[in-house]
Short mmCIF file of C-alpha atoms and ligand atoms in Angstrom, two decimals:
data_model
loop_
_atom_site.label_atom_id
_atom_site.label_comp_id
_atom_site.label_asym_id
_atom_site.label_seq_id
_atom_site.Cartn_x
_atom_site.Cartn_y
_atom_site.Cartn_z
CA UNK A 1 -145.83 -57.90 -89.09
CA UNK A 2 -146.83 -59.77 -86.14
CA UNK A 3 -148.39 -62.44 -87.52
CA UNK A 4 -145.55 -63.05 -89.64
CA UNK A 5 -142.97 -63.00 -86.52
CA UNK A 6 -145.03 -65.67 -84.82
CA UNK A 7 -145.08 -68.14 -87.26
CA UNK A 8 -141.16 -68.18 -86.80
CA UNK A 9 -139.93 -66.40 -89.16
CA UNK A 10 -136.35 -64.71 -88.50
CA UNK A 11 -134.96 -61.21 -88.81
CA UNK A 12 -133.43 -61.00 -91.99
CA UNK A 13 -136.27 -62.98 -93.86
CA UNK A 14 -138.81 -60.13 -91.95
CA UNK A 15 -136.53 -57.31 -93.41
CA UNK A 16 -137.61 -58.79 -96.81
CA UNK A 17 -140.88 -59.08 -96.38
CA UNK A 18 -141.21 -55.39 -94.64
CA UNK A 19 -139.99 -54.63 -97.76
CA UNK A 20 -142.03 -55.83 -99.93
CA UNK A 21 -144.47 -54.57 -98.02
CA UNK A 22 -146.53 -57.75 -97.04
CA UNK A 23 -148.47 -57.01 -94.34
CA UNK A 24 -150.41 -60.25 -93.38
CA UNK A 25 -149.70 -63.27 -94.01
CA UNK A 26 -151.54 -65.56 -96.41
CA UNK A 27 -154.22 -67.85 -95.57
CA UNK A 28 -151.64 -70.88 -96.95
CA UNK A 29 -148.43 -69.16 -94.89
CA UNK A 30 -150.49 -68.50 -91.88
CA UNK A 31 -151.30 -72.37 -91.74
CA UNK A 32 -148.05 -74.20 -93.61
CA UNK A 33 -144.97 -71.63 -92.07
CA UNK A 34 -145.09 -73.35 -88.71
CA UNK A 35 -144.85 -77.22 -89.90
CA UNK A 36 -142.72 -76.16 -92.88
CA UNK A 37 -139.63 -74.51 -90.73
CA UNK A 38 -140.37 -77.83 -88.27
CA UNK A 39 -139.12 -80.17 -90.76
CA UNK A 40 -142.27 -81.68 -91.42
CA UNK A 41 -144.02 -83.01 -94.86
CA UNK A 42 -147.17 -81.10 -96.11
CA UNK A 43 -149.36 -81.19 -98.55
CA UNK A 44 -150.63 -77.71 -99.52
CA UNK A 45 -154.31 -77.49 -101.80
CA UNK A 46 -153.53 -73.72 -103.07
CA UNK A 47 -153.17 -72.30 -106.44
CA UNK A 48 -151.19 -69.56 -108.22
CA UNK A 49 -151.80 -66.37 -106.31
CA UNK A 50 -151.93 -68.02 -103.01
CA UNK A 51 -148.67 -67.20 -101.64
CA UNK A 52 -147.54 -70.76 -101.91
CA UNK A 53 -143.76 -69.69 -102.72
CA UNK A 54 -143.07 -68.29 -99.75
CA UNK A 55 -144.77 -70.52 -97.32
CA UNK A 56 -142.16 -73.07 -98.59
CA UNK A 57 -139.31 -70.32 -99.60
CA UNK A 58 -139.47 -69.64 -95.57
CA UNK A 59 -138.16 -73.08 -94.81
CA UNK A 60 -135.93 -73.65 -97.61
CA UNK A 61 -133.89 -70.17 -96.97
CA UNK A 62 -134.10 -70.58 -92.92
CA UNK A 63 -132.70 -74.12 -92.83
CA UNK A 64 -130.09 -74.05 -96.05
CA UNK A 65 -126.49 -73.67 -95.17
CA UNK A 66 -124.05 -71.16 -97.53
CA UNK A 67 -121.13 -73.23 -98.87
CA UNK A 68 -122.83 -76.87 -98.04
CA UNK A 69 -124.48 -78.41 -101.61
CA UNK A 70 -127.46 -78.36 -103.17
CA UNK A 71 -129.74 -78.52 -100.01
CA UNK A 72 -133.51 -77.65 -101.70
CA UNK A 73 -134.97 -79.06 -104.80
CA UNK A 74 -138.24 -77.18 -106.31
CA UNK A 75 -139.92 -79.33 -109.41
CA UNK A 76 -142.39 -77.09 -111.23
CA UNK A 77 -144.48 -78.09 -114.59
CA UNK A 78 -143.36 -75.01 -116.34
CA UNK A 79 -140.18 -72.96 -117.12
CA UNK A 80 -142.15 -69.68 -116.54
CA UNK A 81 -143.12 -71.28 -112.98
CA UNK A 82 -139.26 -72.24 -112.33
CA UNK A 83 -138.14 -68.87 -113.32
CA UNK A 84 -140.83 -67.16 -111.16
CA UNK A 85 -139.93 -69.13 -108.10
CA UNK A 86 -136.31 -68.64 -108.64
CA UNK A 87 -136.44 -64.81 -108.81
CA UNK A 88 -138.96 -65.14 -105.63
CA UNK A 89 -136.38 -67.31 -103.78
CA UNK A 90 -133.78 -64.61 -104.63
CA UNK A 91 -135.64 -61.79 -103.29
CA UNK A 92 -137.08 -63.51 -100.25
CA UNK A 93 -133.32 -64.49 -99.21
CA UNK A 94 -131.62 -61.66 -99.99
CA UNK A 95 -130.01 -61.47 -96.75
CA UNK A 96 -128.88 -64.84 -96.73
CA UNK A 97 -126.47 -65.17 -99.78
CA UNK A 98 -127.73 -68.14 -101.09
CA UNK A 99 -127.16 -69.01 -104.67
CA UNK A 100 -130.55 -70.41 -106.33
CA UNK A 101 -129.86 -71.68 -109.46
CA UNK A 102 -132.75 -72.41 -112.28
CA UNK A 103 -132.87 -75.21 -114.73
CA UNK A 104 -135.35 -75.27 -117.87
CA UNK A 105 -135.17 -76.11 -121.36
CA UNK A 106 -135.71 -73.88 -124.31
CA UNK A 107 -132.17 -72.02 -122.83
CA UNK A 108 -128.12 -73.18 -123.35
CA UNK A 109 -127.02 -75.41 -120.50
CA UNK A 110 -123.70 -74.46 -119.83
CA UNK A 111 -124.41 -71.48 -118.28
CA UNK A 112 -127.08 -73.53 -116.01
CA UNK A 113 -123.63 -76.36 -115.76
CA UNK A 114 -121.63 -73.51 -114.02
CA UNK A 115 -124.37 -72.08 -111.77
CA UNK A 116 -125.41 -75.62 -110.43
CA UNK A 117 -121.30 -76.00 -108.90
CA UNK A 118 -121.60 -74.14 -106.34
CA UNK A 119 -125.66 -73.89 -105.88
CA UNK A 120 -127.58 -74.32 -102.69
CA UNK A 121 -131.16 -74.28 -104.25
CA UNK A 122 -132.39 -75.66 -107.73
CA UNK A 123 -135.54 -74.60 -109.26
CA UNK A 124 -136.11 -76.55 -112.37
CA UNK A 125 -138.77 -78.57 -114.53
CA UNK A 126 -138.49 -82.61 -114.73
CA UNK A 127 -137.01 -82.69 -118.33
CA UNK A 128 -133.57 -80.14 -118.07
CA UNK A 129 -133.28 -82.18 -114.63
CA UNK A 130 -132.87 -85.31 -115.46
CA UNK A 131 -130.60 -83.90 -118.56
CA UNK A 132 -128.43 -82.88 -115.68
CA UNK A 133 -128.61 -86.03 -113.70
CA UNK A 134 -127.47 -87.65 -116.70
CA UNK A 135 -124.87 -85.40 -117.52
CA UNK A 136 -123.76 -85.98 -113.55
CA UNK A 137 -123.78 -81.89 -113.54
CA UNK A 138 -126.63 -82.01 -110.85
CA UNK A 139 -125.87 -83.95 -107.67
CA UNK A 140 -129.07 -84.53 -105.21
CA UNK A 141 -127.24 -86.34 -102.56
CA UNK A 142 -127.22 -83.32 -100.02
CA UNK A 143 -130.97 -82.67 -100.65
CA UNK A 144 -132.95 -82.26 -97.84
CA UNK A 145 -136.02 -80.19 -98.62
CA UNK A 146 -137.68 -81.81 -101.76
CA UNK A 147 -140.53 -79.14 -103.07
CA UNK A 148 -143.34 -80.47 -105.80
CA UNK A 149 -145.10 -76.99 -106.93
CA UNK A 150 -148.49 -77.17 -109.16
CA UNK A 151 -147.87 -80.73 -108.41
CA UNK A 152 -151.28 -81.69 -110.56
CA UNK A 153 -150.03 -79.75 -113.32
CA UNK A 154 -147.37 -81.96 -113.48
CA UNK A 155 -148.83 -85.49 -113.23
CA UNK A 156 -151.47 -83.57 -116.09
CA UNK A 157 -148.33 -82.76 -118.02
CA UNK A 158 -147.37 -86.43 -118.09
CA UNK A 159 -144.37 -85.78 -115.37
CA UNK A 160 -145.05 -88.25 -113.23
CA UNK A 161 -142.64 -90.83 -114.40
CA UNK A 162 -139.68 -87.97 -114.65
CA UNK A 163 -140.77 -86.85 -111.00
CA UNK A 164 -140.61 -90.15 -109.82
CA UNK A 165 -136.97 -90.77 -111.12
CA UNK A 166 -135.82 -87.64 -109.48
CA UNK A 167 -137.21 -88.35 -106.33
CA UNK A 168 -135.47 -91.61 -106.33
CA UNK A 169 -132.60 -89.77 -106.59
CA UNK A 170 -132.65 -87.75 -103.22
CA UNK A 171 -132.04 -89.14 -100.18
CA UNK A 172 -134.76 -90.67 -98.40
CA UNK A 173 -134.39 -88.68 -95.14
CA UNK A 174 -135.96 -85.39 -96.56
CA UNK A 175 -138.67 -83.31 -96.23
CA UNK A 176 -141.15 -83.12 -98.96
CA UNK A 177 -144.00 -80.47 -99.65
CA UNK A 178 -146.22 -80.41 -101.59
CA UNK A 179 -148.78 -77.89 -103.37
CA UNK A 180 -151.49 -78.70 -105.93
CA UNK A 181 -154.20 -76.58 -106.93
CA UNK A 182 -156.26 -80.02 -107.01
CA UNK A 183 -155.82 -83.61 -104.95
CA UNK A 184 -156.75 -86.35 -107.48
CA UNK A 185 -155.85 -90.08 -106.93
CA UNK A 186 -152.51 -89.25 -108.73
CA UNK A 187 -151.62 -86.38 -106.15
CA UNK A 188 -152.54 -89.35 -103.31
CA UNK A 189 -150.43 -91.59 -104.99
CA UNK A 190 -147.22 -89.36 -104.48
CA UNK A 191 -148.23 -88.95 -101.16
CA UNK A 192 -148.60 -92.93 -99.82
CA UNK A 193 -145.56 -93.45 -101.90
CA UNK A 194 -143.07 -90.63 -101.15
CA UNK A 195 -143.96 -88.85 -98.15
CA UNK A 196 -144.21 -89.11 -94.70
CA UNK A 197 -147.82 -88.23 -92.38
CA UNK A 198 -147.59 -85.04 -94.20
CA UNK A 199 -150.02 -82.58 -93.01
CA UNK A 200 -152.85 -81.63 -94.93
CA UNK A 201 -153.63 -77.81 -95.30
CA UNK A 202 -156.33 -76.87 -97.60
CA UNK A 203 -156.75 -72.98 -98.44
CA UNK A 204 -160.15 -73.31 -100.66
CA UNK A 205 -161.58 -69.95 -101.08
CA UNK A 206 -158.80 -68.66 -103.16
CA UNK A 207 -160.97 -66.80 -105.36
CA UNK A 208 -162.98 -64.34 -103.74
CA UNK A 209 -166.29 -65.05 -105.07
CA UNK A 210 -167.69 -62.09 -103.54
CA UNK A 211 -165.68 -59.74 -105.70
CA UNK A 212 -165.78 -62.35 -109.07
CA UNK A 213 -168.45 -62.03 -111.47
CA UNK A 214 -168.69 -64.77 -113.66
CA UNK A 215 -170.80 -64.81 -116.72
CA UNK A 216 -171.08 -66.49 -119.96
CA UNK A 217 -172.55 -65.89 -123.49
CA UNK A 218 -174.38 -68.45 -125.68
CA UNK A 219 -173.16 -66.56 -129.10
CA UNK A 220 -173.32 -68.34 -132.54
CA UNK A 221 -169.89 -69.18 -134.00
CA UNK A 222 -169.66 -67.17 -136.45
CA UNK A 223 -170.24 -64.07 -134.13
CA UNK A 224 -167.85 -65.21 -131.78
CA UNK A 225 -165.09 -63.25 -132.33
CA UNK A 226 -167.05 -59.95 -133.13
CA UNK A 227 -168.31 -60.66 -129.64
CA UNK A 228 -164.94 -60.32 -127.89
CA UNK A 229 -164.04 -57.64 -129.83
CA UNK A 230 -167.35 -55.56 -128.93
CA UNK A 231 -166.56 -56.75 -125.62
CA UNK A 232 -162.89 -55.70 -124.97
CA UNK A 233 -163.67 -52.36 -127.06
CA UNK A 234 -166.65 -51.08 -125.08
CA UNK A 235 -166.30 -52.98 -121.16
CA UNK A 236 -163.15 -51.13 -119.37
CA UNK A 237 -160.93 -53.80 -119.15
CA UNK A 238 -157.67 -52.55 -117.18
CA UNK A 239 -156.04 -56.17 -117.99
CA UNK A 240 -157.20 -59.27 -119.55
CA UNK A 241 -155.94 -63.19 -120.15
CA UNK A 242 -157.85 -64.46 -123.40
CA UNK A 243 -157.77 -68.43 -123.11
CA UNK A 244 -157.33 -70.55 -126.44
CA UNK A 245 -157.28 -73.98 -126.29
CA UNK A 246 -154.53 -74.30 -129.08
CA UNK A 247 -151.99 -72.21 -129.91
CA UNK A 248 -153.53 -71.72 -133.33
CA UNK A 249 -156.24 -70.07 -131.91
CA UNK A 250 -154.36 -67.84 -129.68
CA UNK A 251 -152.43 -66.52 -132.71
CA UNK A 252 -155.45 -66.35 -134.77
CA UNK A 253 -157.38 -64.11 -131.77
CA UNK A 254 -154.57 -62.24 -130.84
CA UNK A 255 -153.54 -61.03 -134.77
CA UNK A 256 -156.66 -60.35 -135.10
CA UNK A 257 -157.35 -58.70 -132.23
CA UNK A 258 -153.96 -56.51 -132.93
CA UNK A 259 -155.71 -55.50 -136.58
CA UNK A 260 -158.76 -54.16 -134.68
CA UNK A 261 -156.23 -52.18 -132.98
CA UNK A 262 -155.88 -53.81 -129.39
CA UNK A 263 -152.74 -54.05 -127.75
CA UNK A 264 -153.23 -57.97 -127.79
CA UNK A 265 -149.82 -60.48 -128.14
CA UNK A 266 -150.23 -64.24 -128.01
CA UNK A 267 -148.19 -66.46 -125.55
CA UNK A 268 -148.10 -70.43 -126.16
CA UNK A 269 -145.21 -72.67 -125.70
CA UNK A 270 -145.00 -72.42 -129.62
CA UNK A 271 -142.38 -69.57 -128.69
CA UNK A 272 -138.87 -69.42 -127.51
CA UNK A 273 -138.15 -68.74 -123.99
CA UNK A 274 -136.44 -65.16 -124.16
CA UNK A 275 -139.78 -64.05 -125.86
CA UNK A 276 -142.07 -65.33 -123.64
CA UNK A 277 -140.07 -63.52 -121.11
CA UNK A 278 -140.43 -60.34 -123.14
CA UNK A 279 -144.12 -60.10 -123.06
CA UNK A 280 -144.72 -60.98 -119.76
CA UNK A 281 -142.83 -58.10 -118.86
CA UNK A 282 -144.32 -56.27 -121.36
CA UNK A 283 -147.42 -57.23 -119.88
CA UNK A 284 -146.00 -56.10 -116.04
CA UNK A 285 -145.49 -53.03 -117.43
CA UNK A 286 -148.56 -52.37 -119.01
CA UNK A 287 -147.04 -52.01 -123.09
CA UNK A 288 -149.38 -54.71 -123.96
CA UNK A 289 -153.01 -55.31 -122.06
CA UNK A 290 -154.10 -58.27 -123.54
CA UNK A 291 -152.32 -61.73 -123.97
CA UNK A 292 -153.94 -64.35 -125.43
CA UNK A 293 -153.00 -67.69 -124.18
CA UNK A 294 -153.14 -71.91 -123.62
CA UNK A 295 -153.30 -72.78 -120.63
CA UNK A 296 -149.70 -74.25 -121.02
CA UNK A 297 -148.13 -70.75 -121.39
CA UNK A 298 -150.50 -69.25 -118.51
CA UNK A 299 -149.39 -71.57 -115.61
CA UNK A 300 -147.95 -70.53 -112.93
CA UNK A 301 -147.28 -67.32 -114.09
CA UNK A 302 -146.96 -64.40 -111.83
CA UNK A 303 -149.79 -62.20 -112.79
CA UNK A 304 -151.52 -60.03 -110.59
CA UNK A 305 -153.98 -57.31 -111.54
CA UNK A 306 -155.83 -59.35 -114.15
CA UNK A 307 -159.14 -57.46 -114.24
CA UNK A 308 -160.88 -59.72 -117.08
CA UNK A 309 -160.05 -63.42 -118.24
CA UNK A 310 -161.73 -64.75 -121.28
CA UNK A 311 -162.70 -68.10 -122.21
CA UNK A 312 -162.86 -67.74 -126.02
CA UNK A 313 -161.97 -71.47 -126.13
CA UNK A 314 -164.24 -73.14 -123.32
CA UNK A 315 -162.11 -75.38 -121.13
CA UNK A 316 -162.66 -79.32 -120.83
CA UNK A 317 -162.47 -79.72 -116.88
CA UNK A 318 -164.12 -77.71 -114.50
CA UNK A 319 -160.40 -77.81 -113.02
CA UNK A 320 -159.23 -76.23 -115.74
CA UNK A 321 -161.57 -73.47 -115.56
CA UNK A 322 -161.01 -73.08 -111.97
CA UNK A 323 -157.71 -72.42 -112.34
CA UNK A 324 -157.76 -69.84 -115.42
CA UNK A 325 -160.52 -67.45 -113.51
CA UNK A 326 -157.90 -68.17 -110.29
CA UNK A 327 -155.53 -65.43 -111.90
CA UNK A 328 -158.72 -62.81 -111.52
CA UNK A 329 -160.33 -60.89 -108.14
CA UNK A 330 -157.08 -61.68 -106.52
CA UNK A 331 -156.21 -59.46 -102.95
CA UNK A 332 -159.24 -57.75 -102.75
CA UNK A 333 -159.60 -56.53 -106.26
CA UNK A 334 -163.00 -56.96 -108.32
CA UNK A 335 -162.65 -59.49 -111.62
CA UNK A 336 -164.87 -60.72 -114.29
CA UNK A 337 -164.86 -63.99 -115.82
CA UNK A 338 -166.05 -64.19 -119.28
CA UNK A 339 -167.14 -67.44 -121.27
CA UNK A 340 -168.07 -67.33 -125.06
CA UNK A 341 -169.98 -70.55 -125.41
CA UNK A 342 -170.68 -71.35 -128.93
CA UNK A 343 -172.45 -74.74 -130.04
CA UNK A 344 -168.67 -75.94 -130.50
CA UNK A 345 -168.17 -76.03 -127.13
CA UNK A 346 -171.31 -77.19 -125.35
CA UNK A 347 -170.13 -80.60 -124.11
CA UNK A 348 -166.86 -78.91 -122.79
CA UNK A 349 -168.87 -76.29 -120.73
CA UNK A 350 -171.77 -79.16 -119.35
CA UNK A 351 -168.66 -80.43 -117.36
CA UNK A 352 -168.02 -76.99 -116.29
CA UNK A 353 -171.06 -76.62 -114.76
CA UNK A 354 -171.10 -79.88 -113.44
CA UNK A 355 -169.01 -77.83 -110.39
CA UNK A 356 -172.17 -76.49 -108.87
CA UNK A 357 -169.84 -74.26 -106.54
CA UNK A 358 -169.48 -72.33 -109.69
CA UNK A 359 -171.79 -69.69 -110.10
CA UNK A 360 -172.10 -68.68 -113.66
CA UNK A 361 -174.89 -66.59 -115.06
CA UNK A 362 -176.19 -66.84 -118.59
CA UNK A 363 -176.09 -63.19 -119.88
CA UNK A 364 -177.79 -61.55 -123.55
CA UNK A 365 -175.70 -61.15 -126.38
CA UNK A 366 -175.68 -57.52 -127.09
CA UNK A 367 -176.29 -55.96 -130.70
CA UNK A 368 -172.90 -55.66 -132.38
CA UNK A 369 -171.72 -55.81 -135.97
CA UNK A 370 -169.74 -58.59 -137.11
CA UNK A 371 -166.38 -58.15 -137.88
CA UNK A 372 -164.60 -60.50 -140.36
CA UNK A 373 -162.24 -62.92 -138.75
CA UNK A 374 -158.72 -63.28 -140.76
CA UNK A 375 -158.10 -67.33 -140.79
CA UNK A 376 -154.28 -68.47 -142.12
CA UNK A 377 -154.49 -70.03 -145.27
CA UNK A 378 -153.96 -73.41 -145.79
CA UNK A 379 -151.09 -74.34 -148.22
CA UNK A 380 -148.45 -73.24 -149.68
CA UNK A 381 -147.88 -69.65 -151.50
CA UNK A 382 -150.98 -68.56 -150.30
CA UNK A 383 -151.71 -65.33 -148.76
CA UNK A 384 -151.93 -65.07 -144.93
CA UNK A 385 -148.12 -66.49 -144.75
CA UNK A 386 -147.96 -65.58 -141.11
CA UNK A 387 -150.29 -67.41 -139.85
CA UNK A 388 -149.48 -70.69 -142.08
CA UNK A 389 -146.01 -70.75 -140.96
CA UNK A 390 -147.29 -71.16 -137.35
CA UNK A 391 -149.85 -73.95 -137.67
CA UNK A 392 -149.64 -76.89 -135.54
CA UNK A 393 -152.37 -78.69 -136.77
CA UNK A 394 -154.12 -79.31 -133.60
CA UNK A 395 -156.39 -75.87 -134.58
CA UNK A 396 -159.80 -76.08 -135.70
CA UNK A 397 -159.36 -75.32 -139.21
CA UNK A 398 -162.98 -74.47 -139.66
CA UNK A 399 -162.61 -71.51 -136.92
CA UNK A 400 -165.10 -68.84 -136.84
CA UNK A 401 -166.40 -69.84 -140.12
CA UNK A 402 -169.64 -72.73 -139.94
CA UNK A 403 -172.05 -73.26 -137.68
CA UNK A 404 -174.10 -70.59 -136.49
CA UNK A 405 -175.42 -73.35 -134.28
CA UNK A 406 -178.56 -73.54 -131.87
CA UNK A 407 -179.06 -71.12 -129.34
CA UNK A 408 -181.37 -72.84 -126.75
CA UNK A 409 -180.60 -72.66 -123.01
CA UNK A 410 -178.58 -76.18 -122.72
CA UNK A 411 -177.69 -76.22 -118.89
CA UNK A 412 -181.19 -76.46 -117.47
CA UNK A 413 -180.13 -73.20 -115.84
CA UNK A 414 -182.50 -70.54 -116.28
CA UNK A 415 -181.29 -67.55 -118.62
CA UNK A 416 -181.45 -64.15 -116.90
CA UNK A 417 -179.07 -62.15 -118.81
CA UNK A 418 -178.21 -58.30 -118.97
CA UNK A 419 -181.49 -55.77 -119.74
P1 AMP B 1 -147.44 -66.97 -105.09
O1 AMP B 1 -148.77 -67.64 -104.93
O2 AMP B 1 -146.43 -67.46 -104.14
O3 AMP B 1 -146.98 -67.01 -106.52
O4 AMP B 1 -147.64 -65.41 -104.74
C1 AMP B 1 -148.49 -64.60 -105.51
C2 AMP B 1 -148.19 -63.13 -105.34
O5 AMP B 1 -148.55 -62.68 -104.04
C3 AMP B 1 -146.72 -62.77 -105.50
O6 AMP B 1 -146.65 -61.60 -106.29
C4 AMP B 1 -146.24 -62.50 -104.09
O7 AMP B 1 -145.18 -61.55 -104.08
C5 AMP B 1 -147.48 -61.96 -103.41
N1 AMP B 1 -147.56 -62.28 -101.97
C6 AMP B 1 -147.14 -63.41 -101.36
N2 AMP B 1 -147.41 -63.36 -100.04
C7 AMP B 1 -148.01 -62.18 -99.80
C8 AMP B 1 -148.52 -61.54 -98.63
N3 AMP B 1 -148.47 -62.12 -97.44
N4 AMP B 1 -149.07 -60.30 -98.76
C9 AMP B 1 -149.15 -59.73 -99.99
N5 AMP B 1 -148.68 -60.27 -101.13
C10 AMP B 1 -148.12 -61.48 -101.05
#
């Protein structure tokens, strides 16, 4: 408790944090509390799972005023994200009777109309907020703490351009911060653009690689599935993220996954926003164990305890996949990464590896059976309608079914794999 008292943090924000039963602080609060309740602009390099929200939550609930306008101004790529940092605000400032409104789409905006009047803190995503600028429901003039969260995942989301508009709109004596899982050229644009000598503070070992085991299996496509399923049926998996690159494929794994009886629901921003809600709570409270996601639906959000995270779908950045195994061997707790690597998906996993911090051992496919894979069927009137109904066209409609593919060691990385 200390160590949180010394970076400046005051009595009733401590009560909170007692609490909650934080002990220490974070590696990213440790180093960003002091220059964040100075006033000063930063530029955090942490991911989900860092503690990020309340090394800036400190400073935006110590210096905001009851009664005095919207003071704070948190941009995040996702609606999950806003409504995760909203609830976090709320609990972290308790004590301090703030009101911390959230704006998203996907939800009615009258209700978020009457909650921004007499809001001190906004939480929102670019699009709903610069609806309300628009509207003139949302007035930025009294800003003076101006928060970018999972600020690459917004310039990747093609945000930049909305960002930019609604930082035009607050006034230019403010303080900005900044957190981004990644610094690319886009992140150091913002930065010479918008914000003043921030200071840098990189927190990079926020996977503990000590307690992560990442592995991957060269399988043939049309064993790809039964692989998972062997997998998930004989490993003990506590909880798992299964990673699709298109929602297609997360509802095509996760239906399929429900038939081999597995408690498996799919997540993509295919769905509305009261049922994403649903399973992630569903997923807090253990009801479901696996959700099969995009990457989309699976930022930002507040999951801890993830003992397993699947790449059935092999990402196309090394960034990427840094920040899906992120969400595993989180405070202290052992985590497995696991990447089904079928012929497919080759190219995609070359630039994976091209990270050479990444250590990820080739492993033997063990003997299974194959289990048939239901695909939606194309067309009308024909049977499957479930899956039909949901097709976005961006799936591979050839899923699970050709190849069979080479099997060669492609990475010029030896192949030890499991005896
Ligand atoms: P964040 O990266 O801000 O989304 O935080 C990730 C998770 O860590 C949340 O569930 C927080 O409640 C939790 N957390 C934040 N700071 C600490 C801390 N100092 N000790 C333990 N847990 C923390």
């Amino acid at each position: 408790m200390e160590r949180f008292k010394k970076l400046g943090i005051g009595e009733q924000l401590m009560k909170v944090i007692t609490e909650m039963k934080f002990e220490v602080p974070s590696e990213i609060q440790e180093k960003a509390i002091p220059s964040v309740l100075s006033g000063k602009d930063v530029i955090g390099k942490a991911a989900t799972g860092s503690g990020k929200t309340l090394a800036f939550g400190a400073g935006i609930i110590q210096n905001t005023k009851k009664g005095e306008g919207i003071q704070a101004l948190v941009l995040t790529p996702t609606r999950e994200l806003a409504e995760q940092v909203a609830q976090a605000l709320r609990r972290f400032s308790k004590h301090y009777n703030l009101r911390i409104q959230e704006v998203y789409g996907g939800v009615s905006i009258n209700g978020q109309i009457d909650g921004l009047r007499n809001a001190e803190v906004v939480v929102g995503t670019p699009g709903r907020i610069l609806d309300h600028l628009e509207r003139r429901t949302l007035n930025l003039q009294k800003v003076k703490v101006l928060v970018l969260d999972e600020a690459d995942r917004m310039v990747d989301m093609g945000f930049l351009p909305d960002v930019e508009k609604i930082i035009n709109m607050c006034p230019k004596e403010r303080q900005n911060l900044l957190f981004s899982a990644t610094i690319s050229s886009d992140i150091e644009y913002i930065k010479k653009k918008y914000m003043k000598n921030p200071q840098y503070i990189l927190v990079e070992s926020y996977i503990d690689a000590s307690k992560l085991k990442q592995i991957y299996y060269d399988v043939p496509s049309h064993m790809k599935f039964s692989l998972l399923a062997f997998l998930l049926k004989n490993e003990t998996v506590k909880k798992v993220m299964i990673f699709c690159n298109t929602r297609t494929n997360a509802d095509i794994i996760s239906d399929n996954l429900v038939r081999f009886g597995l408690r498996a629901v799919a997540i993509h921003g295919g769905l509305t926003q009261n049922k994403r809600n649903m399973i992630i709570s569903k997923f807090h409270s253990g009801e479901i164990n696996i959700l099969v996601c995009t990457d989309v639906a699976a930022r930002g959000l507040d999951i801890n305890d993830v003992s397993h995270i699947y790449n059935y779908d092999i990402p196309k950045t090394s960034n990427e996949y840094i920040h899906r195994i992120g969400r595993t061997a989180r405070a202290g707790k052992e985590g497995e990464a696991i990447s089904l690597v079928t012929n497919r998906d080759y190219d995609s996993f070359r630039k994976v590896l091209q990270d050479e911090s990444l250590k990820i051992e080739p492993w033997e496919l063990p003997r299974m059976e194959q289990i048939a894979l239901y695909l939606p069927q194309r067309g009308r009137g024909g049977g499957n309608r479930r899956f039909g109904e949901r097709d976005d066209s961006r799936g591979r409609r050839d899923f699970g079914r050709r190849g069979g593919g080479s099997r060669g060691s492609q990475w010029g990385r030896g192949s030890r794999g499991r005896r």
